[in-house]
Tab-separated table of C-alpha atoms in Angstrom:
chain	number	residue	atom	x	y	z
A	1	MET	CA	12.982	51.335	-8.620
A	2	ALA	CA	11.210	47.899	-7.289
A	3	LEU	CA	12.822	45.991	-4.970
A	4	ARG	CA	14.220	43.158	-6.699
A	5	VAL	CA	14.751	39.478	-5.028
A	6	GLY	CA	16.889	36.927	-7.157
A	7	VAL	CA	15.297	33.280	-6.317
A	8	VAL	CA	18.056	30.087	-6.942
A	9	GLY	CA	15.869	26.804	-8.052
A	10	GLY	CA	12.783	27.489	-10.168
A	11	GLY	CA	10.655	24.802	-8.247
A	12	GLN	CA	7.319	25.111	-6.947
A	13	LEU	CA	8.321	27.525	-3.906
A	14	ALA	CA	9.646	30.244	-5.999
A	15	ARG	CA	6.546	29.816	-8.468
A	16	MET	CA	4.174	30.462	-5.173
A	17	MET	CA	6.061	33.760	-4.521
A	18	ILE	CA	5.389	35.022	-7.901
A	19	ALA	CA	1.673	36.216	-7.082
A	20	PRO	CA	3.134	37.304	-3.716
A	21	ALA	CA	5.719	39.310	-5.411
A	22	VAL	CA	3.369	40.897	-8.171
A	23	GLU	CA	1.618	42.242	-5.305
A	24	LEU	CA	3.887	43.951	-3.467
A	25	GLY	CA	5.355	45.341	-6.347
A	26	VAL	CA	8.734	43.639	-6.145
A	27	GLU	CA	10.511	42.259	-9.222
A	28	LEU	CA	10.835	38.579	-8.955
A	29	ARG	CA	14.055	37.005	-11.174
A	30	VAL	CA	14.483	33.210	-10.957
A	31	LEU	CA	17.779	32.047	-11.772
A	32	ALA	CA	16.440	28.108	-13.149
A	33	GLU	CA	17.732	25.512	-13.478
A	34	GLU	CA	16.176	24.279	-16.938
A	35	GLU	CA	13.798	25.141	-19.250
A	36	GLY	CA	9.680	24.907	-18.732
A	37	MET	CA	10.596	24.208	-15.003
A	38	SER	CA	7.652	25.379	-11.854
A	39	ALA	CA	8.580	29.287	-11.923
A	40	SER	CA	9.475	29.466	-15.620
A	41	LEU	CA	7.132	32.739	-15.651
A	42	ALA	CA	9.614	34.709	-13.746
A	43	ALA	CA	12.797	32.574	-14.804
A	44	THR	CA	14.849	35.410	-16.496
A	45	ALA	CA	17.909	32.799	-16.272
A	46	VAL	CA	18.596	28.845	-16.987
A	47	GLY	CA	22.024	27.112	-15.596
A	48	ASP	CA	23.769	26.053	-13.133
A	49	TYR	CA	23.488	26.539	-9.304
A	50	ARG	CA	26.506	24.762	-8.340
A	51	ASP	CA	28.755	26.806	-10.799
A	52	ALA	CA	29.905	30.219	-8.810
A	53	GLU	CA	30.179	32.013	-12.197
A	54	THR	CA	26.454	30.997	-13.448
A	55	VAL	CA	25.081	32.478	-9.882
A	56	LEU	CA	27.151	35.553	-9.638
A	57	ALA	CA	25.807	37.048	-12.474
A	58	PHE	CA	22.338	36.094	-11.557
A	59	ALA	CA	22.804	37.661	-8.603
A	60	ARG	CA	24.735	41.318	-9.735
A	61	ASP	CA	21.254	42.718	-10.738
A	62	VAL	CA	19.164	41.871	-8.176
A	63	ASP	CA	18.925	43.420	-4.267
A	64	VAL	CA	18.755	40.438	-2.475
A	65	VAL	CA	18.936	36.167	-3.608
A	66	THR	CA	16.853	33.813	-1.409
A	67	PHE	CA	16.566	29.958	-2.468
A	68	ASP	CA	13.867	28.080	-3.659
A	69	HIS	CA	15.818	24.491	-2.398
A	70	GLU	CA	19.275	24.309	0.003
A	71	HIS	CA	21.333	22.547	-2.422
A	72	VAL	CA	23.659	25.725	-3.159
A	73	PRO	CA	27.099	24.261	-2.361
A	74	GLN	CA	28.458	26.695	-0.044
A	75	ASP	CA	31.398	27.894	-1.998
A	76	VAL	CA	29.065	29.399	-4.373
A	77	LEU	CA	27.321	31.151	-1.453
A	78	GLN	CA	30.464	32.324	-0.505
A	79	THR	CA	31.102	33.526	-3.550
A	80	LEU	CA	28.539	35.556	-3.257
A	81	VAL	CA	28.842	37.071	-0.032
A	82	ASP	CA	32.195	38.118	-1.034
A	83	ALA	CA	31.051	40.224	-4.305
A	84	GLY	CA	29.031	41.556	-1.771
A	85	ILE	CA	25.690	40.755	-2.359
A	86	PRO	CA	22.815	40.189	0.639
A	87	VAL	CA	22.354	36.226	0.678
A	88	HIS	CA	19.554	35.445	2.250
A	89	PRO	CA	19.655	32.822	4.444
A	90	GLY	CA	23.473	32.815	4.459
A	91	PRO	CA	25.848	30.127	3.968
A	92	HIS	CA	26.408	30.587	8.209
A	93	ALA	CA	22.776	29.198	8.268
A	94	LEU	CA	22.265	27.465	5.376
A	95	ARG	CA	24.996	24.928	6.320
A	96	PHE	CA	22.493	23.539	9.130
A	97	ALA	CA	19.994	23.143	6.962
A	98	GLN	CA	22.368	20.660	4.214
A	99	ASP	CA	24.095	18.706	6.629
A	100	LYS	CA	22.446	17.233	9.078
A	101	LEU	CA	25.408	16.168	11.279
A	102	GLN	CA	26.056	19.526	11.588
A	103	MET	CA	22.450	20.226	12.456
A	104	ARG	CA	22.836	17.610	15.206
A	105	ALA	CA	25.593	19.299	16.579
A	106	ARG	CA	24.569	22.771	16.741
A	107	LEU	CA	21.348	22.098	18.113
A	108	GLN	CA	22.554	19.952	20.637
A	109	GLU	CA	25.083	23.577	21.684
A	110	ILE	CA	22.336	25.862	21.604
A	111	GLY	CA	20.409	23.314	24.296
A	112	MET	CA	17.281	22.565	22.091
A	113	PRO	CA	15.651	18.851	22.523
A	114	GLN	CA	16.448	16.050	19.759
A	115	PRO	CA	16.390	12.401	19.444
A	116	GLU	CA	20.025	10.970	20.864
A	117	TRP	CA	21.930	10.907	17.433
A	118	ALA	CA	25.580	9.965	16.703
A	119	ALA	CA	27.900	9.959	13.164
A	120	VAL	CA	28.929	6.981	13.074
A	121	THR	CA	31.819	6.021	10.387
A	122	GLY	CA	31.043	2.126	9.386
A	123	ARG	CA	29.634	-0.903	11.018
A	124	GLU	CA	30.949	-1.544	14.264
A	125	GLU	CA	30.122	2.098	15.800
A	126	LEU	CA	26.106	1.811	14.120
A	127	GLN	CA	25.865	-1.744	15.981
A	128	ALA	CA	27.179	-0.177	18.996
A	129	PHE	CA	24.617	2.741	18.839
A	130	LEU	CA	22.408	-0.122	18.275
A	131	ASP	CA	22.728	-2.112	20.935
A	132	GLY	CA	22.640	0.995	23.589
A	133	HIS	CA	18.958	1.932	21.178
A	134	GLY	CA	16.859	-1.549	21.514
A	135	GLY	CA	17.588	-2.764	18.730
A	136	SER	CA	16.622	-0.418	16.137
A	137	ALA	CA	17.840	3.088	14.728
A	138	VAL	CA	17.037	5.324	12.059
A	139	VAL	CA	20.269	5.774	9.505
A	140	LYS	CA	20.513	8.949	7.581
A	141	THR	CA	22.625	10.136	4.847
A	142	PRO	CA	23.954	13.310	5.982
A	143	ARG	CA	23.703	15.920	2.753
A	144	GLY	CA	20.743	15.490	0.428
A	145	GLY	CA	18.127	13.911	1.680
A	146	TYR	CA	13.867	14.862	1.224
A	147	ASP	CA	11.046	13.328	1.010
A	148	GLY	CA	11.559	10.131	2.601
A	149	LYS	CA	14.770	9.982	0.865
A	150	GLY	CA	18.495	8.906	2.285
A	151	VAL	CA	15.959	7.391	5.371
A	152	ARG	CA	15.854	4.005	5.994
A	153	VAL	CA	15.014	2.312	9.332
A	154	VAL	CA	18.081	-0.708	10.447
A	155	HIS	CA	17.960	-3.257	13.076
A	156	THR	CA	21.000	-4.728	11.791
A	157	ALA	CA	24.433	-2.722	11.419
A	158	THR	CA	24.866	-4.403	7.826
A	159	GLU	CA	20.882	-2.599	6.784
A	160	ALA	CA	23.510	0.511	6.161
A	161	ASP	CA	26.533	-1.485	4.341
A	162	ASP	CA	26.308	0.452	0.692
A	163	TRP	CA	25.658	3.683	2.596
A	164	PHE	CA	28.786	2.889	3.859
A	165	ALA	CA	30.501	1.805	0.390
A	166	ALA	CA	29.484	5.522	-0.636
A	167	LEU	CA	31.062	7.268	1.835
A	168	ALA	CA	34.761	5.168	0.956
A	169	GLU	CA	34.075	5.371	-2.425
A	170	ASP	CA	33.726	9.567	-2.704
A	171	GLY	CA	37.432	9.413	-1.337
A	172	ARG	CA	36.376	12.283	1.317
A	173	GLY	CA	35.521	10.090	4.141
A	174	GLY	CA	32.649	11.140	6.742
A	175	ALA	CA	29.470	9.209	8.632
A	176	LEU	CA	25.972	8.682	8.782
A	177	LEU	CA	23.336	10.507	11.267
A	178	ALA	CA	22.258	7.545	13.741
A	179	GLU	CA	18.903	8.661	15.237
A	180	GLU	CA	17.390	6.453	18.320
A	181	LEU	CA	13.952	5.083	16.810
A	182	VAL	CA	11.211	7.786	18.100
A	183	ASP	CA	8.117	6.659	19.202
A	184	PHE	CA	5.966	9.442	18.591
A	185	SER	CA	2.267	9.725	18.177
A	186	ARG	CA	2.172	12.455	16.015
A	187	GLU	CA	4.452	14.587	13.183
A	188	LEU	CA	3.998	18.733	13.836
A	189	ALA	CA	5.815	21.745	12.254
A	190	GLN	CA	6.361	25.228	13.334
A	191	GLN	CA	7.396	27.963	11.172
A	192	ILE	CA	9.709	31.035	12.347
A	193	ALA	CA	9.986	34.185	9.920
A	194	ARG	CA	12.760	36.400	10.573
A	195	ARG	CA	14.810	39.227	9.248
A	196	PRO	CA	18.284	40.344	9.216
A	197	SER	CA	17.591	43.554	11.262
A	198	GLY	CA	15.775	40.807	13.992
A	199	GLU	CA	12.397	40.741	14.301
A	200	VAL	CA	11.078	37.193	14.662
A	201	ARG	CA	7.269	36.157	13.860
A	202	ALA	CA	6.165	31.959	15.217
A	203	TYR	CA	2.871	31.111	12.777
A	204	PRO	CA	0.798	28.813	14.752
A	205	VAL	CA	1.999	25.322	15.782
A	206	VAL	CA	0.630	22.333	12.430
A	207	GLU	CA	0.148	18.803	12.342
A	208	THR	CA	1.241	17.222	9.515
A	209	VAL	CA	0.776	13.892	7.992
A	210	GLN	CA	3.793	11.485	5.956
A	211	ARG	CA	2.883	9.147	3.979
A	212	ASP	CA	5.914	7.173	2.332
A	213	GLY	CA	7.780	9.948	3.775
A	214	VAL	CA	6.147	12.298	1.833
A	215	CYS	CA	3.460	15.163	3.810
A	216	ALA	CA	0.364	14.154	2.237
A	217	GLU	CA	-1.570	16.638	4.885
A	218	VAL	CA	-1.192	19.896	7.121
A	219	ILE	CA	-3.878	21.055	9.566
A	220	ALA	CA	-3.121	24.605	11.123
A	221	PRO	CA	-3.293	25.021	13.728
A	222	ALA	CA	-2.228	21.467	14.954
A	223	PRO	CA	-5.808	20.539	16.672
A	224	ARG	CA	-5.212	19.667	20.669
A	225	SER	CA	-2.034	22.627	20.805
A	226	SER	CA	-3.295	25.174	22.285
A	227	GLY	CA	-1.347	26.479	25.385
A	228	ARG	CA	1.584	25.093	26.819
A	229	MET	CA	2.342	23.020	23.070
A	230	ALA	CA	2.264	26.194	21.247
A	231	ASP	CA	3.997	27.971	23.617
A	232	VAL	CA	7.189	25.157	23.865
A	233	ALA	CA	7.121	24.574	19.773
A	234	ALA	CA	6.940	28.692	19.314
A	235	ARG	CA	9.648	28.906	21.758
A	236	ILE	CA	11.992	25.759	20.011
A	237	GLY	CA	11.358	27.745	16.242
A	238	ILE	CA	12.341	30.449	17.486
A	239	GLY	CA	15.475	29.827	19.137
A	240	ILE	CA	16.815	27.685	16.636
A	241	ALA	CA	15.690	31.359	14.174
A	242	GLU	CA	18.164	32.615	16.322
A	243	GLY	CA	20.935	30.317	17.169
A	244	LEU	CA	21.361	29.771	13.779
A	245	ASP	CA	20.875	33.034	12.227
A	246	VAL	CA	17.837	32.280	10.168
A	247	THR	CA	16.515	34.738	7.907
A	248	GLY	CA	13.937	34.228	5.964
A	249	MET	CA	11.266	31.795	6.374
A	250	LEU	CA	12.315	28.839	8.644
A	251	ALA	CA	10.258	25.399	9.426
A	252	VAL	CA	10.911	23.198	12.431
A	253	GLU	CA	9.840	19.505	11.336
A	254	LEU	CA	8.950	18.339	15.646
A	255	PHE	CA	7.892	15.321	16.246
A	256	GLU	CA	5.534	15.078	19.523
A	257	THR	CA	6.653	12.352	21.612
A	258	THR	CA	4.084	9.863	23.153
A	259	ASP	CA	5.657	11.035	26.380
A	260	GLU	CA	3.936	14.844	25.187
A	261	ARG	CA	7.597	15.777	24.328
A	262	LEU	CA	8.814	17.866	21.242
A	263	LEU	CA	11.922	16.922	19.142
A	264	VAL	CA	13.463	17.922	16.361
A	265	ASN	CA	13.432	16.255	13.469
A	266	GLU	CA	14.748	18.106	11.039
A	267	LEU	CA	14.527	21.741	9.343
A	268	ALA	CA	14.488	23.760	6.160
A	269	MET	CA	15.777	27.492	6.135
A	270	ARG	CA	12.453	28.748	3.121
A	271	PRO	CA	8.688	27.869	2.819
A	272	HIS	CA	7.769	24.554	3.375
A	273	ASN	CA	5.428	21.970	2.449
A	274	SER	CA	3.632	22.708	5.616
A	275	GLY	CA	2.782	26.225	5.252
A	276	HIS	CA	1.012	26.386	2.042
A	277	TRP	CA	-2.562	26.430	4.389
A	278	SER	CA	-0.842	29.902	4.875
A	279	GLN	CA	-1.653	31.443	1.299
A	280	ASP	CA	-5.770	30.990	2.158
A	281	GLY	CA	-6.065	30.754	5.642
A	282	GLY	CA	-3.611	33.102	6.873
A	283	VAL	CA	-3.770	36.778	6.981
A	284	THR	CA	0.340	36.813	6.031
A	285	SER	CA	1.001	33.815	3.128
A	286	GLN	CA	4.519	32.301	3.974
A	287	PHE	CA	5.462	33.229	0.345
A	288	GLU	CA	4.881	37.047	1.227
A	289	GLN	CA	6.452	36.692	4.564
A	290	HIS	CA	9.768	35.034	2.979
A	291	LEU	CA	9.970	37.977	0.568
A	292	ARG	CA	9.696	40.742	3.388
A	293	ALA	CA	12.330	38.673	5.403
A	294	VAL	CA	14.505	38.813	3.216
A	295	LEU	CA	14.357	41.883	1.954
A	296	ASP	CA	14.052	43.447	5.785
A	297	LEU	CA	10.774	45.206	5.558
A	298	PRO	CA	8.566	44.454	8.791
A	299	LEU	CA	6.683	41.363	8.963
A	300	GLY	CA	3.281	40.382	8.447
A	301	ASP	CA	0.519	38.942	11.001
A	302	PRO	CA	1.265	35.320	11.059
A	303	GLU	CA	-2.201	34.407	12.417
A	304	PRO	CA	-5.062	32.389	10.381
A	305	ARG	CA	-8.030	34.353	9.288
A	306	SER	CA	-10.041	31.149	10.132
A	307	GLU	CA	-10.283	28.720	13.134
A	308	TRP	CA	-9.029	25.897	11.104
A	309	SER	CA	-7.028	25.666	8.135
A	310	VAL	CA	-6.203	22.172	6.332
A	311	MET	CA	-3.790	21.372	3.149
A	312	VAL	CA	-3.754	18.321	0.698
A	313	ASN	CA	-1.616	17.345	-1.463
A	314	ILE	CA	-2.117	16.397	-5.160
A	315	LEU	CA	0.711	13.389	-5.045
A	316	GLY	CA	0.996	12.292	-8.890
A	317	GLY	CA	-2.078	13.244	-10.564
A	318	PRO	CA	-4.178	11.927	-13.454
A	319	ALA	CA	-2.782	8.689	-15.304
A	320	GLU	CA	-3.609	10.072	-18.393
A	321	GLY	CA	-4.747	14.390	-19.632
A	322	ALA	CA	-3.288	17.183	-17.444
A	323	LEU	CA	-4.561	18.536	-14.063
A	324	GLU	CA	-6.562	21.509	-15.705
A	325	ASP	CA	-8.560	19.073	-17.421
A	326	ARG	CA	-9.988	18.423	-13.834
A	327	PHE	CA	-10.440	22.161	-12.569
A	328	ALA	CA	-14.269	22.588	-14.056
A	329	THR	CA	-15.082	19.271	-11.562
A	330	ALA	CA	-13.407	20.102	-8.149
A	331	MET	CA	-14.491	23.487	-8.565
A	332	ALA	CA	-17.871	22.914	-9.150
A	333	ALA	CA	-18.121	20.398	-6.645
A	334	HIS	CA	-16.290	22.076	-4.172
A	335	PRO	CA	-16.526	25.874	-4.025
A	336	MET	CA	-14.673	26.426	-0.764
A	337	ALA	CA	-11.555	24.788	-1.977
A	338	LYS	CA	-8.831	26.706	-3.239
A	339	VAL	CA	-6.773	24.834	-5.805
A	340	HIS	CA	-3.002	25.593	-6.406
A	341	THR	CA	-0.867	23.618	-9.192
A	342	TYR	CA	3.070	23.555	-10.092
A	343	GLY	CA	2.655	23.475	-13.594
A	344	LYS	CA	4.710	20.071	-13.669
A	345	ALA	CA	3.889	16.795	-15.527
A	346	PRO	CA	2.048	14.113	-13.161
A	347	ARG	CA	3.915	11.332	-12.613
A	348	PRO	CA	3.429	9.021	-9.761
A	349	GLY	CA	4.222	10.526	-6.058
A	350	ARG	CA	5.438	13.939	-7.535
A	351	LYS	CA	4.100	16.621	-5.643
A	352	VAL	CA	2.467	18.340	-8.558
A	353	GLY	CA	-0.134	20.964	-6.276
A	354	HIS	CA	-2.207	21.104	-3.618
A	355	VAL	CA	-5.290	21.977	-2.091
A	356	ASN	CA	-6.250	24.169	0.626
A	357	VAL	CA	-9.726	25.159	2.253
A	358	ALA	CA	-10.307	27.006	5.580
A	359	GLY	CA	-13.549	27.283	7.701
A	360	GLU	CA	-14.668	27.372	10.965
A	361	ASP	CA	-15.692	23.578	11.197
A	362	LEU	CA	-12.515	21.080	11.315
A	363	ASP	CA	-13.815	17.510	9.518
A	364	GLU	CA	-16.452	19.420	7.047
A	365	ALA	CA	-12.611	21.382	6.059
A	366	VAL	CA	-11.061	17.859	6.222
A	367	TYR	CA	-14.002	16.420	4.059
A	368	GLN	CA	-13.836	19.589	1.115
A	369	ALA	CA	-9.537	19.514	0.849
A	370	ARG	CA	-9.540	15.445	0.309
A	371	ALA	CA	-12.168	15.263	-1.817
A	372	ALA	CA	-11.192	18.331	-4.114
A	373	ALA	CA	-7.589	16.717	-4.573
A	374	SER	CA	-9.430	13.443	-5.069
A	375	VAL	CA	-10.789	14.835	-7.964
A	376	PHE	CA	-6.876	14.930	-9.722
A	377	LEU	CA	-6.451	11.433	-9.105
A	378	ASP	CA	-7.475	8.512	-11.057
């Protein structure tokens, strides 16, 4: 009988697990939020991931449950665990990806380098943090933010009044996360794969380029990252994976500061945009690796196949028509490019696909990836 992996969430990350599942002979089942989502090819159920009975009914017929996103509530996750269903990553780890305040506190406990931070419950506490950090800070909502949402740079405490008001209105109290405004030269990402029995593999650290809070490009490995930097990034990633007991894929987003330190920005406990390059540029793609890890199978080689791999996101898509209308033009002009689309309708700012190019010349790979992706934009 085939191994069965249940994925909660029907987005593009679940979609990109389908091909390696087929290749491995793994039966992939997806609980999608609604009909017609990116992973509809593998959607065996449609329902609310916030409803314990819905998720439990889905999970009873699989060998392990994993996720397309980190938003499944803790009580739902605990229901699965109590029913004896293997969940990877488990709720005890996922809570650190769900709540940035808990993440910062835990990273501090295990000695990970990170920006100076504080939990602030009102205007006065935020002002005190601003006064102690040069009059500027990054303020984040602890839960739910991604792709630049729930994050703002503030210079006066009143700029977060609406978020404090929202906290007061929900009746549960709570705090916002205030962080120092880091003087960084670039952003990096370190991916780690870890299986329940403890085997760990580190991918090469990559450079990520953000535009409007959204990842736009990735270069693997990060230029000027051999030697000490690569070792430090890998140690940070492995330390977090083991310290938080993460199983599956972990992405650690990092700042490289202007004085050449690495600081942890955020975490994702699933395949991640920074690892899409591995589909075509790695010996083992992050999506195959995630399936191996959650099934507790031996992990694959994370090394690159080529000197360089470049990933460029297709953000928004064409103003008229579908992405596939542009396939012939992109493929004829850029035969090196590997085009991946998500089955999503074009919309301004939306991630609707990405392009990978691998090769021995970085400038050429960057050019080809950008040019191929641009075919799908107006």
